[in-house]
Short mmCIF file of C-alpha atoms in Angstrom, two decimals:
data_model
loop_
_atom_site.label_atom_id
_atom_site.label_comp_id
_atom_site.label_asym_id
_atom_site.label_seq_id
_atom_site.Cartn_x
_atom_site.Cartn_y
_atom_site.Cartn_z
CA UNK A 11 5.44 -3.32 -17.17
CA UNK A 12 4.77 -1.43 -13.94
CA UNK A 13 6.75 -3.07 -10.55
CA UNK A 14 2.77 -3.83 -9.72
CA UNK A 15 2.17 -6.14 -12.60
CA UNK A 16 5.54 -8.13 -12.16
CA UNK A 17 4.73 -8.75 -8.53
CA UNK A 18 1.20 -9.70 -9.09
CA UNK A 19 2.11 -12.13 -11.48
CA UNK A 20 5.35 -13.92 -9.62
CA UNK A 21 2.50 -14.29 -7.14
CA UNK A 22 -0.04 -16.00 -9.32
CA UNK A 23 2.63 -17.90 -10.54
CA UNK A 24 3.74 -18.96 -7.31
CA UNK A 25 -0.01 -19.48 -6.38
CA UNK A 26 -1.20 -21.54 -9.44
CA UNK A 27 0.93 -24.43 -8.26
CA UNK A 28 -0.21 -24.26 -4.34
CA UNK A 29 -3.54 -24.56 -4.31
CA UNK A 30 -5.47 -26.95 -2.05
CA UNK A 31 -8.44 -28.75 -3.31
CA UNK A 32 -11.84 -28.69 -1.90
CA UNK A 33 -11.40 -26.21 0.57
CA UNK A 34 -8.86 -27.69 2.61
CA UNK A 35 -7.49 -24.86 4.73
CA UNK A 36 -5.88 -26.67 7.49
CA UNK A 37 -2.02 -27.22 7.39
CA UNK A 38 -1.00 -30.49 6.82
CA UNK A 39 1.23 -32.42 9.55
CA UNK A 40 2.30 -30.43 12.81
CA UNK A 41 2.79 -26.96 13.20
CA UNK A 42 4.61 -24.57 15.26
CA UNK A 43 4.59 -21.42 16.87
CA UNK A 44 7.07 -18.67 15.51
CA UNK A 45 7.37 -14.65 15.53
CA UNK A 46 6.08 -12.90 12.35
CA UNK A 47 9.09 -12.28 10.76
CA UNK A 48 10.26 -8.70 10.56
CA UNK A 49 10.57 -8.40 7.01
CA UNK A 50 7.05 -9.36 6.57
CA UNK A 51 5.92 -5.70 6.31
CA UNK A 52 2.16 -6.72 5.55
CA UNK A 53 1.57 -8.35 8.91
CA UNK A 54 3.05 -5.57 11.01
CA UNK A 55 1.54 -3.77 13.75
CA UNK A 56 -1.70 -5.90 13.63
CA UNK A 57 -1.70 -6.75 17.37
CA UNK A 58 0.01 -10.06 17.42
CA UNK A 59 3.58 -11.11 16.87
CA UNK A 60 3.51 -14.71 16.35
CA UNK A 61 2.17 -16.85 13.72
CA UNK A 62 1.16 -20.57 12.74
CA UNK A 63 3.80 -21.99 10.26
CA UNK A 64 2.90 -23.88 7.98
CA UNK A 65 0.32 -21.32 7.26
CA UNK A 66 -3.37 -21.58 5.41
CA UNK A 67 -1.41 -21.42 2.19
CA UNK A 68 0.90 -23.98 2.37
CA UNK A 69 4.03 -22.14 2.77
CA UNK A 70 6.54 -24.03 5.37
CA UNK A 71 8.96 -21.63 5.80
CA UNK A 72 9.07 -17.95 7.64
CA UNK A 73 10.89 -16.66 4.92
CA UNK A 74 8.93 -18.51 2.31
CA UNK A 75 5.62 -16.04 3.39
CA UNK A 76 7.33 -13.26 3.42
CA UNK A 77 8.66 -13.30 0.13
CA UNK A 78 5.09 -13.96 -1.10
CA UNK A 79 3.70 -11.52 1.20
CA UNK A 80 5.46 -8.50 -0.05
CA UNK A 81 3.78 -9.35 -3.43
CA UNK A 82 0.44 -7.61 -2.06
CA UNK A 83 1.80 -4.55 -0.79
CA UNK A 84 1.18 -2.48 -3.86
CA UNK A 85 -2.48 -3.43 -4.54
CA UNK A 86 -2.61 -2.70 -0.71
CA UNK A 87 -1.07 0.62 -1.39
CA UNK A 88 -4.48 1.64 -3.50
CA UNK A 89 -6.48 1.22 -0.27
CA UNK A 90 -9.15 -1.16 -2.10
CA UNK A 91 -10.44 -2.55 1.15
CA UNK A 92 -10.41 -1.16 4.58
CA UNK A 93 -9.73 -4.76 5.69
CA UNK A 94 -7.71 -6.49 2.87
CA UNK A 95 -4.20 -6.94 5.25
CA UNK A 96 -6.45 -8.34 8.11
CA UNK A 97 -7.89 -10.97 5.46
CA UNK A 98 -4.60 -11.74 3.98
CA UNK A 99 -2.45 -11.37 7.45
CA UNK A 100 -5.22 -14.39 8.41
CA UNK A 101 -3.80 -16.44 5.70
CA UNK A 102 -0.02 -15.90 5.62
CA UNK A 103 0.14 -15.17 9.02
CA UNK A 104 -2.42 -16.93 10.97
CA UNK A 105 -2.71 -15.91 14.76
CA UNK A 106 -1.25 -18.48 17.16
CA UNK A 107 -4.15 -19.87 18.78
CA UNK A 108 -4.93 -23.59 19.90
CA UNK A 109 -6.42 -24.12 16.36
CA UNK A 110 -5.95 -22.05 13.34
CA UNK A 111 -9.19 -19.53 12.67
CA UNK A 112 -9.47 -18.63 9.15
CA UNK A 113 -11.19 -15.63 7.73
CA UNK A 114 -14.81 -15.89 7.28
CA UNK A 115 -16.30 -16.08 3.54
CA UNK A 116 -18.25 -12.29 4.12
CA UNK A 117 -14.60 -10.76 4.45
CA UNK A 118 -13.27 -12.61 1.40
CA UNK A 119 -16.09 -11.22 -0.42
CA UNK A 120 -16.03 -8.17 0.52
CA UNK A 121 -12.51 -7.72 -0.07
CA UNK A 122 -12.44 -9.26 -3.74
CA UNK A 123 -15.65 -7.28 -4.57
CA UNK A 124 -13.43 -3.71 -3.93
CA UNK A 125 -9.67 -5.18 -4.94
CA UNK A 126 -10.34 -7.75 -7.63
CA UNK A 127 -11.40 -5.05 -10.18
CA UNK A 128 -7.74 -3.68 -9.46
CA UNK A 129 -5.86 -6.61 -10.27
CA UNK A 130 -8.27 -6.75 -13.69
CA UNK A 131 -7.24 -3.33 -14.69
CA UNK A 132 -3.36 -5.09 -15.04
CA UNK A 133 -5.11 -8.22 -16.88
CA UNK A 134 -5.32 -10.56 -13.78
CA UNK A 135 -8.03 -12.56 -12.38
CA UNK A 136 -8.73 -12.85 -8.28
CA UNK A 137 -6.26 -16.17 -7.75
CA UNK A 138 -8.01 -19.59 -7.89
CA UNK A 139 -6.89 -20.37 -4.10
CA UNK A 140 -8.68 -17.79 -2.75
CA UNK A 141 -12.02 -18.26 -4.32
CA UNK A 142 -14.52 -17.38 -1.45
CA UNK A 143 -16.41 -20.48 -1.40
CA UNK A 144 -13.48 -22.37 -0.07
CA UNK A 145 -13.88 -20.29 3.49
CA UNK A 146 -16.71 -20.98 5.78
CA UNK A 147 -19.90 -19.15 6.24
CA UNK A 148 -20.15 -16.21 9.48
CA UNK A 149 -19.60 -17.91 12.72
CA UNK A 150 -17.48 -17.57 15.84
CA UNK A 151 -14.77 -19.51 15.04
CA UNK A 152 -13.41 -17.10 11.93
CA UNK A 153 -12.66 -13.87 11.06
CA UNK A 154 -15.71 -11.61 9.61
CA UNK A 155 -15.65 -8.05 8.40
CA UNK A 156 -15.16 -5.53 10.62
CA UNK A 157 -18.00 -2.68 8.98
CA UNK A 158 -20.55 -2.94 6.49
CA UNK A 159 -19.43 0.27 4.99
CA UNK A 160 -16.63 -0.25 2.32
CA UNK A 161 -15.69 3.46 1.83
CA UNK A 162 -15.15 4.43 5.49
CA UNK A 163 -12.83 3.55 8.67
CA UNK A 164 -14.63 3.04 11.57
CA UNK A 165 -14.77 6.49 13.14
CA UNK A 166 -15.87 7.59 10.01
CA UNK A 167 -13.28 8.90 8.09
CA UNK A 168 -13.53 8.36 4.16
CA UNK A 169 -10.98 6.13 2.98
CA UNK A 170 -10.02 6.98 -1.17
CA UNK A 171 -11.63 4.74 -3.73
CA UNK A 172 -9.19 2.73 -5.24
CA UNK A 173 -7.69 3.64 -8.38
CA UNK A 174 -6.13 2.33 -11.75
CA UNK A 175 -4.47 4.86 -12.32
CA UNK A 176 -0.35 4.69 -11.39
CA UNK A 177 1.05 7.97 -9.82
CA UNK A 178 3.43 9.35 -12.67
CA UNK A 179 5.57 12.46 -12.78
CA UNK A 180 3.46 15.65 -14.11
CA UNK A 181 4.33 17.82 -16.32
CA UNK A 182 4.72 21.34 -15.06
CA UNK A 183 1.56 23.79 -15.43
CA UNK A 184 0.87 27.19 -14.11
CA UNK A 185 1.28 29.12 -11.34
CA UNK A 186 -2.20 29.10 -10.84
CA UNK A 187 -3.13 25.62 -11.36
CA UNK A 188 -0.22 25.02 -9.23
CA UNK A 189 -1.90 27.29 -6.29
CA UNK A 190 -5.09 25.74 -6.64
CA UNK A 191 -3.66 22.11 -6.29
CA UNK A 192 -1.69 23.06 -3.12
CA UNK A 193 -5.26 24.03 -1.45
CA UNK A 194 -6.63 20.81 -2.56
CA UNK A 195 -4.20 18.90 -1.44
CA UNK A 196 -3.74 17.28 2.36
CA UNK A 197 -0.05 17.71 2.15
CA UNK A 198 2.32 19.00 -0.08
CA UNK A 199 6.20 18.10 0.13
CA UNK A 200 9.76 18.86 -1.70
CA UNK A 201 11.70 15.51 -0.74
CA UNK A 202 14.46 14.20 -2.02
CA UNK A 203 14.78 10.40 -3.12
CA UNK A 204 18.11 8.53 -2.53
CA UNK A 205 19.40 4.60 -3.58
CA UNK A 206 19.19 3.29 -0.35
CA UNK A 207 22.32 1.48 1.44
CA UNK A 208 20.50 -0.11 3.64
CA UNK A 209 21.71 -3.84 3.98
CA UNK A 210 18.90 -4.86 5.93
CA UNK A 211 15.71 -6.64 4.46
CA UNK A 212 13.88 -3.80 4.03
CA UNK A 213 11.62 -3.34 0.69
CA UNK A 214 12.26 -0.02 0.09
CA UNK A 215 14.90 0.44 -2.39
CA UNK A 216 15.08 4.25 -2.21
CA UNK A 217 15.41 6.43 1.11
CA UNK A 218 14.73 9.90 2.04
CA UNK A 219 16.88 12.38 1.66
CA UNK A 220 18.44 14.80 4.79
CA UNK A 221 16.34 17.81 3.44
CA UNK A 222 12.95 17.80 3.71
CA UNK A 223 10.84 20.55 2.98
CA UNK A 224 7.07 20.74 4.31
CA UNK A 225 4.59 23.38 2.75
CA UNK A 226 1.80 22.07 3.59
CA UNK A 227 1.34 18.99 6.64
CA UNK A 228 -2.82 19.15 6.71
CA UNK A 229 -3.95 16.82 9.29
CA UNK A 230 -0.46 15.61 10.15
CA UNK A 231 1.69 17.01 12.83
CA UNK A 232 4.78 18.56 10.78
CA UNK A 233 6.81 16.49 12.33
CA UNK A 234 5.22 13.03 11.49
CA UNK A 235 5.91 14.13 8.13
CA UNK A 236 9.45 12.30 7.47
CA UNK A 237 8.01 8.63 8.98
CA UNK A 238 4.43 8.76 6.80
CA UNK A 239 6.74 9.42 4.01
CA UNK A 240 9.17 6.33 5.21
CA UNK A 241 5.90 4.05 5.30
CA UNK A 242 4.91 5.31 2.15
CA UNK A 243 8.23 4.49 0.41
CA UNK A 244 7.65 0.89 1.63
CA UNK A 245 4.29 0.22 0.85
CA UNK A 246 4.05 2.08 -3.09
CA UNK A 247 6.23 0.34 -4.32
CA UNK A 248 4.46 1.41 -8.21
CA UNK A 249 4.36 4.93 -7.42
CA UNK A 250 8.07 5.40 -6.15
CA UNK A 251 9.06 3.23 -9.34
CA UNK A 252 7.29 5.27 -11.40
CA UNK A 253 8.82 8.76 -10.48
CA UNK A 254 12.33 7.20 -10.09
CA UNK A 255 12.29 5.22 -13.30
CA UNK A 256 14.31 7.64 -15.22
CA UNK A 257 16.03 8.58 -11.99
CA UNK A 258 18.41 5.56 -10.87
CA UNK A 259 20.38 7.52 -8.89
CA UNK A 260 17.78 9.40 -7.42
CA UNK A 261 16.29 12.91 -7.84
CA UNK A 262 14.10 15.78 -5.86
CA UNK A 263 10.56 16.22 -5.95
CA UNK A 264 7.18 17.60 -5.32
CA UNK A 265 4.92 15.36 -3.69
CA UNK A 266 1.04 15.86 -3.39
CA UNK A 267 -2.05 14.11 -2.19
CA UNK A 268 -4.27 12.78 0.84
CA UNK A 269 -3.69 11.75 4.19
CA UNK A 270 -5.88 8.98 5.51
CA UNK A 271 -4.99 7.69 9.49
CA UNK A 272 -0.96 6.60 9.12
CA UNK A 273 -0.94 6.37 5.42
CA UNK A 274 0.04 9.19 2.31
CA UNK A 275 -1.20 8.66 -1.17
CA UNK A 276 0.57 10.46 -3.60
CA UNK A 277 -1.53 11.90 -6.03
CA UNK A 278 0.54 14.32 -8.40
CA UNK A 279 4.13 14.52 -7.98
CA UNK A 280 6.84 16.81 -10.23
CA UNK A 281 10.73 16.55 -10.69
CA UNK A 282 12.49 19.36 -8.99
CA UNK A 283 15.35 20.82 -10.52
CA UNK A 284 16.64 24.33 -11.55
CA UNK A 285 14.86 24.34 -14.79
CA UNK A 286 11.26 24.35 -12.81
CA UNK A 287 10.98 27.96 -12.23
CA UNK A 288 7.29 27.91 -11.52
CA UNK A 289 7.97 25.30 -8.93
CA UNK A 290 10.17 27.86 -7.28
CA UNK A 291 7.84 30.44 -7.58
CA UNK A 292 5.06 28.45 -6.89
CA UNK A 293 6.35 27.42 -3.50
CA UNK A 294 7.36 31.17 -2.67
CA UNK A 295 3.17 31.89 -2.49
CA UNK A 296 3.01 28.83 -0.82
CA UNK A 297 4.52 29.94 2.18
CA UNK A 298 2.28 33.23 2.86
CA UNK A 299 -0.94 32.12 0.76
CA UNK A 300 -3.79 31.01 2.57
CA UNK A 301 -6.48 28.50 1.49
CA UNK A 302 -10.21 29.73 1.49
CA UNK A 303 -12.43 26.97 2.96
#
């Protein structure tokens, strides 16, 4: 079982036994002002800092929400919505305003319409307590969709269709087919993956290593490189399981894929070692080959 399938279903475990009936968003009793917390890595860097506690799903603690939260960063991490962390942020961390303003029932749809057919790849059904109908139509007073277009930011750049499909480590091919994914490919990376020591709250379990070697940075600046690859750590939390599965005390490897705005997806990746000559050779043409297109 993938780390994405156990934290999707602590969640709808969690879930099944707090939902409200008849579409009663509004926290019960009083409710207070507090900072986001900072191990709530899904509501970062949104433009606010504080939140309402109790929020729209019943959770009375700070700590409470972020353990729940962190359950939706690897569905989040297959970029199925454009907007799915401003929908959710609006639930486990709703803005502090003078009344709470939940997110409209167009943004719920649109969201489940792109991420729900993730979570049914893995055998699990959009959770019962956010059902659409329970949040109120367009109006002023809650949070609608940003763009009518599903499949691109708002300056235009496409965003990836989301995918079933876990990253997992590749076998090895040929030079050639090794040449001809580097030109496809945004950016292509030799990292090395460490246990992290960390004793902070951070979800990443694994760290980057000292070395890093860039052969190809596409869009990025080559130095952005190291803190895309941080972020990504944090957020994929499948992928990085997958390649370090049989790697518990940690490994090197060849990362590929996309760049979209701040984020990486890793598409292919390979385990480095001394027994990979074409990797080695690969990466020598690397260096001095150049792309056509």
């Amino acid at each position: 079982m993938t780390l994405f399938v156990s934290a999707l279903l602590l969640l709808l475990a969690a879930w099944s036994s707090q939902a409200m009936p008849d579409g009663h968003w509004e926290p019960q009793g009083s409710s207070r002002c507090i900072p986001i917390p900072s191990s709530m890595a899904l509501c970062q860097g949104l433009g606010y800092n504080t939140m309402r506690m109790p929020n729209l799903l019943g959770h009375e603690s700070p700590a409470e929400a972020a353990q729940q939260s962190a359950s939706w960063l690897p569905l989040l991490a297959r970029e199925c919505h454009l907007h799915a962390r401003i929908f959710l942020c609006s639930l486990f961390a709703p803005v502090c305003l003078e009344r709470i303003i939940s997110p409209c029932r167009s943004l719920c749809e649109s969201v489940q319409d792109r991420c729900a057919p993730i979570m049914n790849c893995y055998g699990y059904p959009w959770p019962r307590i956010l059902h659409c109908d329970q949040f109120p139509k367009d109006h002023l007073m809650c949070i609608s969709s940003v763009t009518h277009m599903p499949n691109s930011t708002s300056n235009g750049r496409r965003v990836p269709q989301a995918s079933c499909t876990d990253c997992e480590l590749e076998e090895t091919t040929s030079a050639k087919e090794l040449l001809e994914l580097f030109c496809k490919s945004d950016f292509v990376v030799k990292v090395r993956l460490e246990p992290s020591n960390s004793s902070s709250s951070a979800l990443a379990k694994f760290s980057l290593g000292s070395r890093l070697e860039v052969f190809k940075h596409g869009p990025l600046v080559g130095g952005e490189m190291r803190g895309r690859l941080a972020l990504w750590l944090e957020r994929d939390a499948t992928c990085v399981g997958n390649l370090i599965k049989h790697h518990p005390q940690g490994a090197t490897f060849l990362l590929t894929g996309t760049a979209t705005g701040e984020r990486l997806l890793v598409n292919k990746a390979f385990s480095w070692n001394k027994h990979q000559r074409q990797l080695s050779q690969a990466a020598r043409k690397w260096k001095r080959h150049r792309c056509r297109g």
